[in-house]
Amino acid sequence: MQGHSKFKAVRKIAALCAGLLFAAGAAQAASYPDKPIKLIVGFAPGGASDTLARLVAQQASTRLGQQIIVENQAGAGGSLAARTLARAEANGYTVMLGSPGSMIINPILQPKLAYDPRKFTPISPLARISYALMVRQNLEADSVAQLVELSKSTPHGLTVGSAGIGSNTHLVAMSFVVGTGAQLRHIPYKGTAPAMADLMAGNIDVLFDSVPVVLPQVQSGKIRILAVTGASRETLFPDVPTIADSGWPSFTANNWFGIFAPPDTPAPVVHKLNEAFTATLQDESVRANLESSGNRPAPGTPQDLAKLVETERRDYENTIKQTHISLQ
């Protein structure tokens, strides 16, 4: 009987603790946020990701009643920002703009990184971005099919630039190789700017990059686009086909951005943040602003973002394995 009484007492204490924790969490959620929120961006100010983050942060701030302050922590392809997020308190006051580089590619190629992105708390998907398949002006190919055939008939294949080994522009080029059978010889650069300069100078044959990044060159007529990699055509240049339109119906590739929080962020906080970002992306003026720069608004639930990351992880792992990409 004495043992039974002790057991009942322990159960009561456990229930009381759980109740107190729930009440504390509910109280935190009710008052959250009561101070500014920091949004970490793993890239330098002025770039496409920074512009997206600042637009969304400004609009979401009005819905949360607190300012969201963008803090740029450029370095290591977004991994520096991810390390900061991993060390932050799980209270909703530090979040990060995540992308395939920091959330998937870097951890696959560098398994000893000081963070595990699978432990981060997904908050909200923000946008998807197609890549543009660009070629030098005098390349004798006017379609994706002609490009693939030309690459196969060219000794050692055509050259394709990227922002560096293991970059997202490298991975999409290799996905294209796997998906179409094109023969492309990889030329890594230290960033996309020198790769773009060499494409425009005719020193490389092919380059992939995100539509928002290449939009100025497209609009000035300095580059030639054969196709885009998304599931549908871009409203900014509707005459440019997708790679799926061009004879490879199962091929799609997208860059994307989403908001992530530290591991174990409380569910009520996640819900409140997701509501603010979702409402922001449903605002017509925000959507028009994003679409005019080549971003496709993609509001959704935390579960949608988690599913996207896992699906993309499998795809990137397969591409890396099939094309033998390594940083060694």
mmCIF file of C-alpha atoms in Angstrom:
data_model
loop_
_atom_site.group_PDB
_atom_site.id
_atom_site.type_symbol
_atom_site.label_atom_id
_atom_site.label_comp_id
_atom_site.label_asym_id
_atom_site.label_seq_id
_atom_site.Cartn_x
_atom_site.Cartn_y
_atom_site.Cartn_z
ATOM 1 C CA MET A 1 0.000 0.000 0.000
ATOM 2 C CA GLN A 2 2.841 2.333 0.906
ATOM 3 C CA GLY A 3 4.470 1.736 -2.508
ATOM 4 C CA HIS A 4 1.146 2.367 -4.248
ATOM 5 C CA SER A 5 0.752 5.671 -2.407
ATOM 6 C CA LYS A 6 4.257 6.742 -3.408
ATOM 7 C CA PHE A 7 3.500 5.894 -7.029
ATOM 8 C CA LYS A 8 0.294 7.973 -6.920
ATOM 9 C CA ALA A 9 2.223 10.855 -5.413
ATOM 10 C CA VAL A 10 4.865 10.687 -8.148
ATOM 11 C CA ARG A 11 2.143 10.664 -10.798
ATOM 12 C CA LYS A 12 0.515 13.716 -9.264
ATOM 13 C CA ILE A 13 3.817 15.572 -9.184
ATOM 14 C CA ALA A 14 4.524 14.637 -12.822
ATOM 15 C CA ALA A 15 1.065 15.795 -13.864
ATOM 16 C CA LEU A 16 1.516 19.036 -11.951
ATOM 17 C CA CYS A 17 4.890 19.666 -13.636
ATOM 18 C CA ALA A 18 3.414 18.952 -17.057
ATOM 19 C CA GLY A 19 0.559 21.331 -16.313
ATOM 20 C CA LEU A 20 2.932 24.038 -15.200
ATOM 21 C CA LEU A 21 5.061 23.584 -18.328
ATOM 22 C CA PHE A 22 1.975 23.757 -20.529
ATOM 23 C CA ALA A 23 0.770 26.860 -18.720
ATOM 24 C CA ALA A 24 4.198 28.458 -19.079
ATOM 25 C CA GLY A 25 4.247 27.641 -22.786
ATOM 26 C CA ALA A 26 0.746 29.009 -23.241
ATOM 27 C CA ALA A 27 1.652 32.177 -21.362
ATOM 28 C CA GLN A 28 4.776 32.610 -23.486
ATOM 29 C CA ALA A 29 2.765 32.160 -26.676
ATOM 30 C CA ALA A 30 0.128 34.634 -25.511
ATOM 31 C CA SER A 31 2.711 37.366 -24.951
ATOM 32 C CA TYR A 32 4.954 36.399 -27.887
ATOM 33 C CA PRO A 33 6.516 38.353 -29.390
ATOM 34 C CA ASP A 34 7.257 41.070 -26.845
ATOM 35 C CA LYS A 35 10.584 42.153 -28.352
ATOM 36 C CA PRO A 36 12.201 42.277 -31.816
ATOM 37 C CA ILE A 37 12.933 39.049 -33.698
ATOM 38 C CA LYS A 38 16.231 38.420 -35.460
ATOM 39 C CA LEU A 39 16.133 36.884 -38.954
ATOM 40 C CA ILE A 40 19.566 35.549 -39.918
ATOM 41 C CA VAL A 41 20.458 35.550 -43.623
ATOM 42 C CA GLY A 42 23.529 33.565 -44.616
ATOM 43 C CA PHE A 43 24.439 35.812 -47.538
ATOM 44 C CA ALA A 44 25.685 39.359 -48.060
ATOM 45 C CA PRO A 45 23.355 42.382 -48.178
ATOM 46 C CA GLY A 46 21.950 43.320 -51.563
ATOM 47 C CA GLY A 47 21.658 39.838 -53.052
ATOM 48 C CA ALA A 48 18.477 38.048 -54.105
ATOM 49 C CA SER A 49 18.081 36.169 -50.814
ATOM 50 C CA ASP A 50 18.683 39.313 -48.759
ATOM 51 C CA THR A 51 16.116 41.266 -50.789
ATOM 52 C CA LEU A 52 13.528 38.509 -50.297
ATOM 53 C CA ALA A 53 14.231 38.350 -46.553
ATOM 54 C CA ARG A 54 13.892 42.106 -46.059
ATOM 55 C CA LEU A 55 10.630 42.352 -47.975
ATOM 56 C CA VAL A 56 9.030 39.473 -46.072
ATOM 57 C CA ALA A 57 10.445 40.613 -42.726
ATOM 58 C CA GLN A 58 9.057 44.118 -43.135
ATOM 59 C CA GLN A 59 5.571 42.885 -43.928
ATOM 60 C CA ALA A 60 5.494 40.120 -41.304
ATOM 61 C CA SER A 61 6.629 42.611 -38.651
ATOM 62 C CA THR A 62 3.360 44.530 -38.977
ATOM 63 C CA ARG A 63 1.392 41.319 -38.403
ATOM 64 C CA LEU A 64 3.401 40.296 -35.338
ATOM 65 C CA GLY A 65 3.509 43.747 -33.774
ATOM 66 C CA GLN A 66 7.285 43.545 -33.374
ATOM 67 C CA GLN A 67 10.114 44.356 -35.732
ATOM 68 C CA ILE A 68 11.902 41.522 -37.528
ATOM 69 C CA ILE A 69 15.521 42.612 -37.900
ATOM 70 C CA VAL A 70 17.527 41.061 -40.738
ATOM 71 C CA GLU A 71 21.085 40.178 -39.738
ATOM 72 C CA ASN A 72 23.472 39.106 -42.508
ATOM 73 C CA GLN A 73 25.994 36.424 -41.557
ATOM 74 C CA ALA A 74 27.594 35.623 -44.899
ATOM 75 C CA GLY A 75 30.064 32.779 -45.141
ATOM 76 C CA ALA A 76 30.508 29.086 -45.916
ATOM 77 C CA GLY A 77 27.513 28.938 -48.251
ATOM 78 C CA GLY A 78 25.047 29.714 -45.471
ATOM 79 C CA SER A 79 26.598 27.326 -42.935
ATOM 80 C CA LEU A 80 27.826 30.157 -40.705
ATOM 81 C CA ALA A 81 24.248 31.379 -40.244
ATOM 82 C CA ALA A 82 23.053 27.828 -39.606
ATOM 83 C CA ARG A 83 25.642 27.360 -36.852
ATOM 84 C CA THR A 84 24.356 30.524 -35.207
ATOM 85 C CA LEU A 85 20.786 29.215 -35.373
ATOM 86 C CA ALA A 86 21.808 25.889 -33.843
ATOM 87 C CA ARG A 87 23.225 27.711 -30.792
ATOM 88 C CA ALA A 88 20.309 30.123 -30.370
ATOM 89 C CA GLU A 89 17.608 29.826 -27.716
ATOM 90 C CA ALA A 90 14.440 28.057 -28.840
ATOM 91 C CA ASN A 91 12.182 30.956 -27.908
ATOM 92 C CA GLY A 92 11.163 32.325 -31.314
ATOM 93 C CA TYR A 93 13.416 35.374 -31.206
ATOM 94 C CA THR A 94 16.022 33.983 -33.598
ATOM 95 C CA VAL A 95 15.033 32.472 -36.946
ATOM 96 C CA MET A 96 16.905 31.857 -40.196
ATOM 97 C CA LEU A 97 16.275 32.091 -43.912
ATOM 98 C CA GLY A 98 17.141 28.553 -45.025
ATOM 99 C CA SER A 99 17.846 27.264 -48.537
ATOM 100 C CA PRO A 100 19.100 24.020 -50.127
ATOM 101 C CA GLY A 101 22.726 25.002 -49.569
ATOM 102 C CA SER A 102 22.614 25.361 -45.803
ATOM 103 C CA MET A 103 19.835 22.840 -45.164
ATOM 104 C CA ILE A 104 20.816 19.991 -47.502
ATOM 105 C CA ILE A 105 23.845 20.303 -49.783
ATOM 106 C CA ASN A 106 26.461 21.478 -47.290
ATOM 107 C CA PRO A 107 25.509 18.868 -44.663
ATOM 108 C CA ILE A 108 25.671 16.060 -47.248
ATOM 109 C CA LEU A 109 29.071 17.105 -48.572
ATOM 110 C CA GLN A 110 30.419 18.113 -45.141
ATOM 111 C CA PRO A 111 29.020 15.600 -42.638
ATOM 112 C CA LYS A 112 31.159 17.001 -39.800
ATOM 113 C CA LEU A 113 29.489 20.411 -39.819
ATOM 114 C CA ALA A 114 28.761 21.850 -36.376
ATOM 115 C CA TYR A 115 24.994 21.626 -36.857
ATOM 116 C CA ASP A 116 22.354 19.104 -37.918
ATOM 117 C CA PRO A 117 19.678 20.817 -40.045
ATOM 118 C CA ARG A 118 17.281 17.921 -39.465
ATOM 119 C CA LYS A 119 16.948 19.108 -35.868
ATOM 120 C CA PHE A 120 15.879 22.617 -36.844
ATOM 121 C CA THR A 121 12.225 23.539 -36.456
ATOM 122 C CA PRO A 122 10.528 24.297 -39.787
ATOM 123 C CA ILE A 123 8.377 27.428 -39.633
ATOM 124 C CA SER A 124 7.194 28.416 -43.088
ATOM 125 C CA PRO A 125 8.077 27.931 -46.764
ATOM 126 C CA LEU A 126 8.487 31.291 -48.498
ATOM 127 C CA ALA A 127 9.339 31.053 -52.189
ATOM 128 C CA ARG A 128 10.469 28.811 -55.000
ATOM 129 C CA ILE A 129 12.796 30.026 -57.713
ATOM 130 C CA SER A 130 13.506 28.500 -61.111
ATOM 131 C CA TYR A 131 16.977 28.340 -62.590
ATOM 132 C CA ALA A 132 17.699 29.717 -66.036
ATOM 133 C CA LEU A 133 19.655 27.528 -68.471
ATOM 134 C CA MET A 134 21.907 30.052 -70.208
ATOM 135 C CA VAL A 135 24.383 29.645 -73.083
ATOM 136 C CA ARG A 136 26.980 31.900 -74.663
ATOM 137 C CA GLN A 137 25.679 34.107 -77.456
ATOM 138 C CA ASN A 138 27.416 32.310 -80.339
ATOM 139 C CA LEU A 139 26.785 28.719 -79.238
ATOM 140 C CA GLU A 140 25.219 26.790 -82.100
ATOM 141 C CA ALA A 141 22.185 25.602 -80.157
ATOM 142 C CA ASP A 142 18.773 27.246 -80.058
ATOM 143 C CA SER A 143 16.951 24.670 -77.948
ATOM 144 C CA VAL A 144 17.627 22.260 -75.114
ATOM 145 C CA ALA A 145 17.504 19.321 -77.536
ATOM 146 C CA GLN A 146 20.115 20.949 -79.768
ATOM 147 C CA LEU A 147 22.262 21.727 -76.721
ATOM 148 C CA VAL A 148 22.190 18.107 -75.563
ATOM 149 C CA GLU A 149 23.068 16.827 -79.036
ATOM 150 C CA LEU A 150 25.867 19.373 -79.433
ATOM 151 C CA SER A 151 27.314 18.388 -76.054
ATOM 152 C CA LYS A 152 27.397 14.735 -77.089
ATOM 153 C CA SER A 153 29.116 15.473 -80.390
ATOM 154 C CA THR A 154 31.718 17.815 -78.862
ATOM 155 C CA PRO A 155 34.995 16.155 -77.782
ATOM 156 C CA HIS A 156 35.118 16.186 -73.949
ATOM 157 C CA GLY A 157 31.669 17.837 -73.896
ATOM 158 C CA LEU A 158 30.646 21.458 -73.458
ATOM 159 C CA THR A 159 31.827 23.500 -70.497
ATOM 160 C CA VAL A 160 29.434 24.490 -67.709
ATOM 161 C CA GLY A 161 30.343 27.027 -65.048
ATOM 162 C CA SER A 162 29.145 27.184 -61.463
ATOM 163 C CA ALA A 163 29.619 29.169 -58.268
ATOM 164 C CA GLY A 164 31.934 26.431 -57.015
ATOM 165 C CA ILE A 165 32.083 22.712 -56.268
ATOM 166 C CA GLY A 166 29.030 21.715 -54.263
ATOM 167 C CA SER A 167 27.164 24.969 -54.911
ATOM 168 C CA ASN A 168 23.503 24.886 -55.867
ATOM 169 C CA THR A 169 24.434 25.999 -59.407
ATOM 170 C CA HIS A 170 26.808 23.025 -59.621
ATOM 171 C CA LEU A 171 24.126 20.627 -58.376
ATOM 172 C CA VAL A 172 21.464 21.821 -60.825
ATOM 173 C CA ALA A 173 23.945 21.435 -63.709
ATOM 174 C CA MET A 174 24.686 17.881 -62.627
ATOM 175 C CA SER A 175 20.962 17.175 -62.255
ATOM 176 C CA PHE A 176 20.626 18.306 -65.869
ATOM 177 C CA VAL A 177 23.417 15.912 -66.867
ATOM 178 C CA VAL A 178 21.701 13.014 -65.088
ATOM 179 C CA GLY A 179 18.258 13.906 -66.404
ATOM 180 C CA THR A 180 19.115 14.562 -70.057
ATOM 181 C CA GLY A 181 22.339 12.687 -70.736
ATOM 182 C CA ALA A 182 24.114 15.907 -71.728
ATOM 183 C CA GLN A 183 27.919 15.853 -71.709
ATOM 184 C CA LEU A 184 29.042 18.842 -69.650
ATOM 185 C CA ARG A 185 32.517 19.489 -68.241
ATOM 186 C CA HIS A 186 32.367 21.367 -64.962
ATOM 187 C CA ILE A 187 34.339 24.599 -64.503
ATOM 188 C CA PRO A 188 34.021 25.840 -60.885
ATOM 189 C CA TYR A 189 34.357 29.537 -60.073
ATOM 190 C CA LYS A 190 34.525 31.469 -56.812
ATOM 191 C CA GLY A 191 30.950 32.724 -57.035
ATOM 192 C CA THR A 192 28.471 33.211 -59.847
ATOM 193 C CA ALA A 193 29.646 36.719 -60.810
ATOM 194 C CA PRO A 194 32.929 35.571 -62.424
ATOM 195 C CA ALA A 195 31.116 32.631 -64.035
ATOM 196 C CA MET A 196 28.550 35.011 -65.532
ATOM 197 C CA ALA A 197 31.327 37.294 -66.767
ATOM 198 C CA ASP A 198 33.007 34.382 -68.536
ATOM 199 C CA LEU A 199 29.713 33.244 -70.065
ATOM 200 C CA MET A 200 29.105 36.719 -71.487
ATOM 201 C CA ALA A 201 32.727 36.798 -72.739
ATOM 202 C CA GLY A 202 32.227 33.425 -74.474
ATOM 203 C CA ASN A 203 34.808 31.613 -72.326
ATOM 204 C CA ILE A 204 32.355 28.945 -71.128
ATOM 205 C CA ASP A 205 29.411 27.396 -72.948
ATOM 206 C CA VAL A 206 26.679 26.928 -70.330
ATOM 207 C CA LEU A 207 25.637 28.309 -66.956
ATOM 208 C CA PHE A 208 22.678 27.765 -64.628
ATOM 209 C CA ASP A 209 21.626 30.367 -62.094
ATOM 210 C CA SER A 210 18.493 31.506 -60.270
ATOM 211 C CA VAL A 211 16.115 33.701 -62.250
ATOM 212 C CA PRO A 212 16.220 36.611 -59.735
ATOM 213 C CA VAL A 213 20.026 36.666 -59.965
ATOM 214 C CA VAL A 214 20.211 36.731 -63.768
ATOM 215 C CA LEU A 215 17.198 38.962 -64.409
ATOM 216 C CA PRO A 216 19.256 42.142 -65.075
ATOM 217 C CA GLN A 217 21.406 40.358 -67.683
ATOM 218 C CA VAL A 218 18.308 38.850 -69.294
ATOM 219 C CA GLN A 219 16.551 42.190 -69.521
ATOM 220 C CA SER A 220 19.642 43.847 -71.010
ATOM 221 C CA GLY A 221 19.983 41.133 -73.656
ATOM 222 C CA LYS A 222 23.499 40.205 -72.554
ATOM 223 C CA ILE A 223 22.752 36.492 -72.218
ATOM 224 C CA ARG A 224 20.696 33.900 -74.031
ATOM 225 C CA ILE A 225 18.282 31.611 -72.177
ATOM 226 C CA LEU A 226 17.267 28.292 -73.696
ATOM 227 C CA ALA A 227 14.960 27.138 -70.902
ATOM 228 C CA VAL A 228 13.983 27.418 -67.257
ATOM 229 C CA THR A 229 14.013 24.527 -64.819
ATOM 230 C CA GLY A 230 10.707 24.999 -62.986
ATOM 231 C CA ALA A 231 7.472 23.111 -63.498
ATOM 232 C CA SER A 232 5.946 26.028 -65.419
ATOM 233 C CA ARG A 233 7.149 28.950 -67.513
ATOM 234 C CA GLU A 234 8.206 32.235 -65.993
ATOM 235 C CA THR A 235 5.759 35.125 -66.269
ATOM 236 C CA LEU A 236 8.750 37.433 -66.788
ATOM 237 C CA PHE A 237 9.675 35.675 -70.046
ATOM 238 C CA PRO A 238 6.745 33.460 -71.079
ATOM 239 C CA ASP A 239 8.249 32.567 -74.472
ATOM 240 C CA VAL A 240 11.096 30.658 -72.822
ATOM 241 C CA PRO A 241 10.146 26.971 -72.444
ATOM 242 C CA THR A 242 10.754 24.758 -69.444
ATOM 243 C CA ILE A 243 13.134 21.835 -69.741
ATOM 244 C CA ALA A 244 10.051 19.646 -69.261
ATOM 245 C CA ASP A 245 8.487 21.339 -72.318
ATOM 246 C CA SER A 246 11.667 20.656 -74.256
ATOM 247 C CA GLY A 247 11.511 16.872 -74.238
ATOM 248 C CA TRP A 248 12.284 15.830 -70.641
ATOM 249 C CA PRO A 249 8.837 15.919 -68.990
ATOM 250 C CA SER A 250 9.996 14.630 -65.600
ATOM 251 C CA PHE A 251 12.763 17.206 -65.178
ATOM 252 C CA THR A 252 12.285 20.047 -62.707
ATOM 253 C CA ALA A 253 14.726 21.820 -60.418
ATOM 254 C CA ASN A 254 14.127 24.737 -58.097
ATOM 255 C CA ASN A 255 15.931 26.843 -55.602
ATOM 256 C CA TRP A 256 13.789 27.699 -52.581
ATOM 257 C CA PHE A 257 13.738 29.616 -49.309
ATOM 258 C CA GLY A 258 12.014 28.938 -45.999
ATOM 259 C CA ILE A 259 12.059 30.107 -42.397
ATOM 260 C CA PHE A 260 13.580 27.833 -39.751
ATOM 261 C CA ALA A 261 13.932 28.133 -35.972
ATOM 262 C CA PRO A 262 16.246 26.413 -33.463
ATOM 263 C CA PRO A 263 15.508 22.826 -32.388
ATOM 264 C CA ASP A 264 12.558 22.343 -30.020
ATOM 265 C CA THR A 265 10.938 25.732 -30.589
ATOM 266 C CA PRO A 266 7.510 25.596 -28.857
ATOM 267 C CA ALA A 267 4.558 24.728 -31.087
ATOM 268 C CA PRO A 268 2.495 27.833 -30.162
ATOM 269 C CA VAL A 269 5.400 30.071 -31.218
ATOM 270 C CA VAL A 270 5.803 28.136 -34.465
ATOM 271 C CA HIS A 271 2.082 28.554 -35.151
ATOM 272 C CA LYS A 272 2.158 32.310 -34.557
ATOM 273 C CA LEU A 273 5.206 32.805 -36.793
ATOM 274 C CA ASN A 274 3.734 30.637 -39.534
ATOM 275 C CA GLU A 275 0.491 32.622 -39.468
ATOM 276 C CA ALA A 276 2.405 35.882 -39.910
ATOM 277 C CA PHE A 277 4.565 34.650 -42.798
ATOM 278 C CA THR A 278 1.632 32.929 -44.527
ATOM 279 C CA ALA A 279 -0.498 36.060 -44.339
ATOM 280 C CA THR A 280 2.406 38.090 -45.676
ATOM 281 C CA LEU A 281 2.801 35.834 -48.722
ATOM 282 C CA GLN A 282 -0.925 35.994 -49.422
ATOM 283 C CA ASP A 283 -0.856 39.798 -49.587
ATOM 284 C CA GLU A 284 -1.350 40.869 -53.206
ATOM 285 C CA SER A 285 1.257 43.647 -53.108
ATOM 286 C CA VAL A 286 3.859 41.299 -51.627
ATOM 287 C CA ARG A 287 3.094 38.628 -54.209
ATOM 288 C CA ALA A 288 3.386 41.138 -57.049
ATOM 289 C CA ASN A 289 6.700 42.410 -55.679
ATOM 290 C CA LEU A 290 8.124 38.915 -55.361
ATOM 291 C CA GLU A 291 6.908 37.759 -58.767
ATOM 292 C CA SER A 292 8.366 40.836 -60.459
ATOM 293 C CA SER A 293 11.812 39.731 -59.269
ATOM 294 C CA GLY A 294 11.465 36.073 -60.285
ATOM 295 C CA ASN A 295 10.330 34.647 -56.936
ATOM 296 C CA ARG A 296 7.254 32.419 -56.775
ATOM 297 C CA PRO A 297 5.466 32.888 -53.418
ATOM 298 C CA ALA A 298 4.952 29.491 -51.784
ATOM 299 C CA PRO A 299 3.056 29.849 -48.500
ATOM 300 C CA GLY A 300 2.470 26.671 -46.539
ATOM 301 C CA THR A 301 2.580 24.876 -43.218
ATOM 302 C CA PRO A 302 5.622 23.790 -41.195
ATOM 303 C CA GLN A 303 4.811 20.254 -42.340
ATOM 304 C CA ASP A 304 4.956 21.385 -45.988
ATOM 305 C CA LEU A 305 8.431 22.797 -45.419
ATOM 306 C CA ALA A 306 9.608 19.647 -43.633
ATOM 307 C CA LYS A 307 8.335 17.502 -46.507
ATOM 308 C CA LEU A 308 10.068 19.730 -49.071
ATOM 309 C CA VAL A 309 13.396 19.414 -47.259
ATOM 310 C CA GLU A 310 13.179 15.621 -47.029
ATOM 311 C CA THR A 311 12.158 15.218 -50.682
ATOM 312 C CA GLU A 312 14.943 17.502 -51.848
ATOM 313 C CA ARG A 313 17.459 15.749 -49.606
ATOM 314 C CA ARG A 314 16.804 12.438 -51.356
ATOM 315 C CA ASP A 315 17.089 14.073 -54.792
ATOM 316 C CA TYR A 316 20.368 15.828 -53.951
ATOM 317 C CA GLU A 317 21.831 12.691 -52.397
ATOM 318 C CA ASN A 318 21.075 10.758 -55.593
ATOM 319 C CA THR A 319 22.606 13.454 -57.821
ATOM 320 C CA ILE A 320 25.736 13.738 -55.668
ATOM 321 C CA LYS A 321 26.164 9.967 -55.681
ATOM 322 C CA GLN A 322 25.567 9.528 -59.426
ATOM 323 C CA THR A 323 27.920 12.343 -60.447
ATOM 324 C CA HIS A 324 30.586 11.627 -57.796
ATOM 325 C CA ILE A 325 30.631 15.151 -56.369
ATOM 326 C CA SER A 326 33.104 15.531 -53.523
ATOM 327 C CA LEU A 327 34.885 18.378 -51.763
ATOM 328 C CA GLN A 328 37.939 16.191 -51.215
#
